[in-house]
Amino acid sequence: MIGSNRPAISVRGLRKSFGPLVVLDGIDLDVAEGTVFALLGPNGAGKTTTVQVLSTLLSADAGQIRVGGRDVAREADAVRHAIGVTGQFSAVDGLLTGMENLRLMADLWHLGRADGRRRIDQLLERFDLVDAAKKPVSTYSGGMRRRLDLAMTLVGEPRIIFLDEPTAGLDPRSRRVMWQLIRDLVARGVTIFLTTQYLEEADELARRIAVLDHGRIVAEGTPEELKRLVPGGHIRLEFGDHDTLDRADRTLPGSVRDDETLSLQVPSDGGVRALRSLLADLDRASIDVHGLSVRTPDLDDVFLSLTGSHDTDKAVPR
């Protein structure tokens, strides 16, 4: 994913409350053009509210917010023309066919008959919906409905797309199809602002990730930068006999020994430099290693460490 350094979205001091409940408490964000930015957080952290404010569906109580170079408060119409939004729940009409749903969106965008037909044909082809185009959406699978939902978002050719839980409820195969569609959009220069409960999804797609908890950004960075925030990484070494294990244990102080499996766990960030240094120490001591594996913290570890939440599989309220 290659993007520019220019911000497609810039947020400073965003605050939003519902009565006495403070949902967003002064958040700052920058999203570079042509990239995927993922916003993670436990249920009720404020992810959906953030999307609704940035997409002009809700007004902020305070803050400076620019989307596509436009001020969200003063230039809301211009922002709406630059963006597309796919919410947590499919917005397609089950009584219409896939083609009729797309034609409705083309009419809302005031595309002419020829331009609208050409755009619809392109989207049906891109989203592998040609064979189902004339069937009622009520007969579609969950994955097909989500693909159609995203296709409808693209009728107006937005340069910035907000995807709020786009793969919620999909089976693993349908989820990966959606991932590829998202990658294809970014390759065309589209900016994606993604909220998700699937941490693997953020790891696979996002160039940068922010973690939102109790209305505040508690961490932000690339996936690898966030993983380095959490201790617990190690290199696991396996040996052929107890004598070699004993020598390795003396050579590598601070490691954790397991006599049953003839192995050592050596604390490490898993980086190339640390691995090279460890192997050099073993080589100087003429210690043969029968097996080696590297374990680094994943985004699950980051999420749980930063938010203390184990509730990552339920629907997300505001």
XYZ file of C-alpha atoms in Angstrom:
318
model
C 0.000 0.000 0.000
C 1.642 3.160 -1.183
C 0.156 6.492 -0.191
C 1.243 10.087 -0.004
C 2.062 11.990 3.151
C -0.723 14.483 2.511
C -3.610 14.127 4.952
C -6.923 13.009 3.532
C -8.347 13.381 7.044
C -7.077 15.696 9.767
C -8.637 15.840 13.239
C -7.648 18.011 16.183
C -9.342 18.080 19.560
C -12.513 16.244 18.529
C -15.046 16.095 21.347
C -18.538 14.626 21.368
C -20.963 14.007 24.215
C -24.464 12.635 24.473
C -25.918 14.397 27.469
C -23.581 13.761 30.412
C -21.814 10.900 28.609
C -18.508 11.963 27.034
C -17.963 9.663 24.050
C -14.997 11.397 22.367
C -12.671 13.311 24.642
C -10.323 15.379 22.500
C -8.946 13.003 19.878
C -6.317 13.865 17.244
C -5.897 11.892 14.005
C -4.127 12.202 10.660
C -4.881 9.842 7.785
C -2.593 9.971 4.745
C -4.068 9.894 1.253
C -4.203 6.523 -0.467
C -3.788 4.426 2.676
C -5.841 2.298 5.036
C -6.173 3.727 8.542
C -7.721 1.426 11.149
C -9.425 2.575 14.328
C -9.595 -0.133 16.985
C -11.279 -0.096 20.356
C -13.554 -2.077 22.674
C -17.307 -1.852 22.527
C -18.507 1.653 23.391
C -15.091 3.239 22.843
C -16.484 5.730 20.308
C -15.439 4.235 16.961
C -18.817 4.503 15.253
C -19.359 7.978 16.665
C -16.009 9.028 15.196
C -17.068 7.763 11.757
C -20.421 9.535 12.043
C -18.770 12.848 12.905
C -16.127 12.606 10.176
C -18.774 11.692 7.594
C -21.043 14.629 8.619
C -23.771 12.393 10.070
C -23.202 13.913 13.524
C -21.895 17.323 14.504
C -18.930 17.604 16.834
C -19.134 19.534 20.099
C -15.604 20.830 19.583
C -12.558 20.320 17.398
C -11.104 21.112 14.010
C -11.925 18.456 11.419
C -10.961 18.430 7.750
C -11.887 15.646 5.341
C -10.669 15.807 1.765
C -9.270 19.263 2.485
C -12.721 20.553 3.522
C -13.938 21.735 6.890
C -16.602 19.291 8.092
C -18.575 21.929 9.986
C -18.551 24.713 7.376
C -18.347 22.690 4.139
C -20.432 19.619 4.894
C -21.908 19.353 1.385
C -18.454 19.389 -0.202
C -17.284 16.715 2.240
C -20.275 14.516 1.355
C -19.405 14.747 -2.326
C -15.856 13.532 -1.598
C -16.666 10.557 0.614
C -18.493 7.247 0.704
C -19.762 5.443 3.792
C -20.436 1.751 4.347
C -21.945 1.249 7.794
C -22.040 -1.704 10.153
C -25.266 -2.963 8.649
C -25.987 -3.434 4.962
C -28.009 -0.573 3.486
C -29.197 -2.411 0.383
C -32.904 -2.876 -0.423
C -33.755 -6.570 -0.338
C -36.862 -6.117 -2.483
C -34.853 -4.735 -5.401
C -32.354 -6.548 -7.576
C -28.653 -5.791 -7.315
C -28.804 -3.819 -10.548
C -31.823 -1.827 -9.340
C -30.019 -0.936 -6.109
C -27.065 0.361 -8.115
C -29.335 2.222 -10.534
C -30.995 3.946 -7.581
C -27.595 5.177 -6.380
C -26.685 6.301 -9.898
C -29.886 8.367 -10.010
C -29.117 9.895 -6.614
C -25.713 10.937 -7.993
C -27.480 12.423 -11.044
C -25.514 10.284 -13.470
C -26.906 10.325 -16.984
C -28.458 7.182 -18.428
C -25.370 6.197 -20.424
C -22.866 7.123 -17.685
C -24.996 5.389 -15.062
C -25.267 2.186 -17.100
C -21.525 2.176 -17.756
C -20.739 2.727 -14.056
C -23.157 -0.006 -12.956
C -21.679 -2.509 -15.418
C -18.170 -1.714 -14.174
C -19.137 -2.233 -10.534
C -21.050 -5.446 -11.170
C -17.982 -6.815 -12.934
C -15.512 -5.628 -10.319
C -17.530 -7.071 -7.432
C -18.328 -10.370 -9.167
C -22.076 -9.716 -9.144
C -22.869 -9.990 -12.860
C -24.649 -13.347 -12.569
C -26.713 -12.121 -9.598
C -27.426 -8.635 -10.971
C -31.065 -9.335 -11.867
C -31.868 -11.391 -8.779
C -33.583 -9.901 -5.696
C -31.056 -8.951 -3.024
C -33.136 -10.941 -0.530
C -31.665 -14.057 -2.191
C -28.039 -12.894 -1.749
C -25.624 -14.367 0.771
C -24.154 -12.143 3.478
C -20.927 -11.741 1.534
C -22.772 -10.789 -1.652
C -24.854 -8.195 0.199
C -21.717 -6.602 1.664
C -20.060 -6.537 -1.755
C -23.138 -4.869 -3.211
C -23.178 -2.415 -0.295
C -19.597 -1.413 -1.041
C -20.329 -1.226 -4.768
C -23.180 1.205 -4.037
C -20.767 3.326 -2.009
C -18.485 3.508 -5.069
C -21.097 4.694 -7.566
C -20.087 8.312 -6.888
C -16.359 7.424 -7.145
C -15.407 8.779 -3.698
C -11.737 9.356 -2.911
C -12.280 8.720 0.813
C -14.340 5.801 2.124
C -15.420 5.118 5.694
C -15.867 1.408 6.353
C -17.490 0.784 9.732
C -17.180 -2.925 10.565
C -17.315 -3.889 6.848
C -16.804 -7.629 7.383
C -18.868 -8.134 10.549
C -20.659 -11.466 10.377
C -18.959 -12.666 7.209
C -17.387 -16.094 6.881
C -13.574 -16.225 6.520
C -13.653 -16.621 2.732
C -16.039 -13.681 2.212
C -13.943 -11.608 4.601
C -10.816 -12.212 2.520
C -12.681 -11.293 -0.660
C -13.567 -7.972 0.979
C -9.941 -7.500 2.016
C -8.825 -7.844 -1.594
C -11.460 -5.376 -2.754
C -10.168 -2.900 -0.170
C -6.568 -3.431 -1.330
C -7.654 -2.838 -4.922
C -9.306 0.451 -3.944
C -6.177 1.653 -2.155
C -4.067 0.696 -5.178
C -6.266 3.126 -7.150
C -5.453 5.906 -4.656
C -8.588 5.694 -2.501
C -8.237 6.430 1.218
C -9.917 3.957 3.581
C -10.888 4.781 7.173
C -11.649 1.400 8.723
C -13.152 0.394 12.049
C -13.071 -3.285 12.859
C -13.343 -5.795 15.673
C -11.136 -8.252 13.766
C -7.589 -7.447 14.806
C -6.172 -9.677 12.068
C -8.040 -7.473 9.589
C -6.328 -4.325 10.833
C -2.960 -6.089 10.780
C -3.510 -7.260 7.193
C -4.801 -3.999 5.738
C -3.770 -0.929 7.696
C -0.712 1.220 7.211
C -1.421 2.929 10.538
C -3.627 1.961 13.468
C -5.031 3.990 16.355
C -6.442 2.405 19.505
C -9.414 4.237 21.037
C -10.441 3.610 24.640
C -12.880 5.596 26.785
C -13.021 8.297 24.132
C -9.261 8.850 23.926
C -6.524 7.663 21.576
C -4.283 5.554 23.806
C -1.799 4.492 21.093
C -1.123 5.082 17.418
C 1.438 3.799 14.946
C 2.160 1.158 12.356
C 1.179 -2.407 13.296
C 4.820 -3.232 14.035
C 5.280 -0.124 16.184
C 2.248 -1.025 18.260
C 3.402 -4.608 18.728
C 6.703 -3.368 20.133
C 4.803 -1.567 22.894
C 3.905 -4.882 24.492
C 6.482 -7.077 26.288
C 6.434 -10.844 25.990
C 8.248 -11.531 22.742
C 10.762 -14.330 22.788
C 12.861 -16.688 20.693
C 12.303 -20.394 21.370
C 15.334 -22.652 20.948
C 15.182 -26.447 20.874
C 18.168 -28.711 21.557
C 19.036 -32.361 20.982
C 20.118 -33.360 24.511
C 20.348 -32.131 28.087
C 24.095 -31.373 27.902
C 23.536 -28.946 25.023
C 20.560 -27.444 26.871
C 22.742 -26.932 29.956
C 25.434 -25.137 27.966
C 22.887 -22.955 26.183
C 21.272 -22.080 29.504
C 24.646 -20.888 30.859
C 25.391 -18.991 27.648
C 22.055 -17.184 27.575
C 21.307 -15.802 31.035
C 17.742 -14.680 31.601
C 16.225 -17.373 29.415
C 13.411 -19.662 30.595
C 14.266 -23.352 30.568
C 11.956 -26.310 29.833
C 13.694 -29.635 30.508
C 10.771 -31.695 29.249
C 10.933 -30.222 25.742
C 14.697 -29.512 25.829
C 14.038 -25.881 25.011
C 14.820 -22.332 26.091
C 12.722 -19.204 25.730
C 14.955 -16.157 25.300
C 13.287 -12.742 25.815
C 13.542 -10.764 22.565
C 11.709 -8.198 20.453
C 12.002 -10.648 17.567
C 13.947 -8.209 15.414
C 16.658 -9.226 12.954
C 19.422 -7.596 15.018
C 18.439 -9.479 18.185
C 18.191 -12.769 16.312
C 21.575 -12.245 14.651
C 23.207 -11.471 18.012
C 21.670 -14.559 19.628
C 22.867 -16.868 16.856
C 26.347 -15.352 17.075
C 26.476 -16.103 20.817
C 25.466 -19.718 20.183
C 27.973 -20.069 17.349
C 30.843 -18.768 19.494
C 29.940 -21.343 22.146
C 29.700 -24.116 19.486
C 26.114 -24.891 20.478
C 23.956 -26.647 17.897
C 20.270 -25.711 17.746
C 17.760 -28.286 16.510
C 14.843 -25.875 16.185
C 14.173 -22.145 16.369
C 10.974 -20.106 16.346
C 10.243 -16.437 17.001
C 7.169 -15.285 18.865
C 6.315 -11.578 18.928
C 3.212 -9.959 20.422
C 0.309 -9.629 17.986
C -2.454 -7.035 17.878
C -4.550 -9.144 20.245
C -1.831 -8.644 22.860
C -1.659 -4.925 22.076
C -5.431 -4.537 22.293
C -5.748 -6.342 25.602
C -2.730 -4.584 27.087
C -3.905 -1.093 26.141
C -7.633 -1.434 26.774
C -7.862 -4.276 29.285
C -10.827 -5.528 27.251
C -11.614 -9.085 26.244
C -14.893 -8.091 24.596
C -13.949 -8.016 20.938
C -16.634 -10.116 19.301
C -19.877 -8.284 19.997
C -21.724 -5.582 18.123
C -20.354 -2.125 18.722
C -22.605 0.560 20.166
C -21.738 4.225 20.080
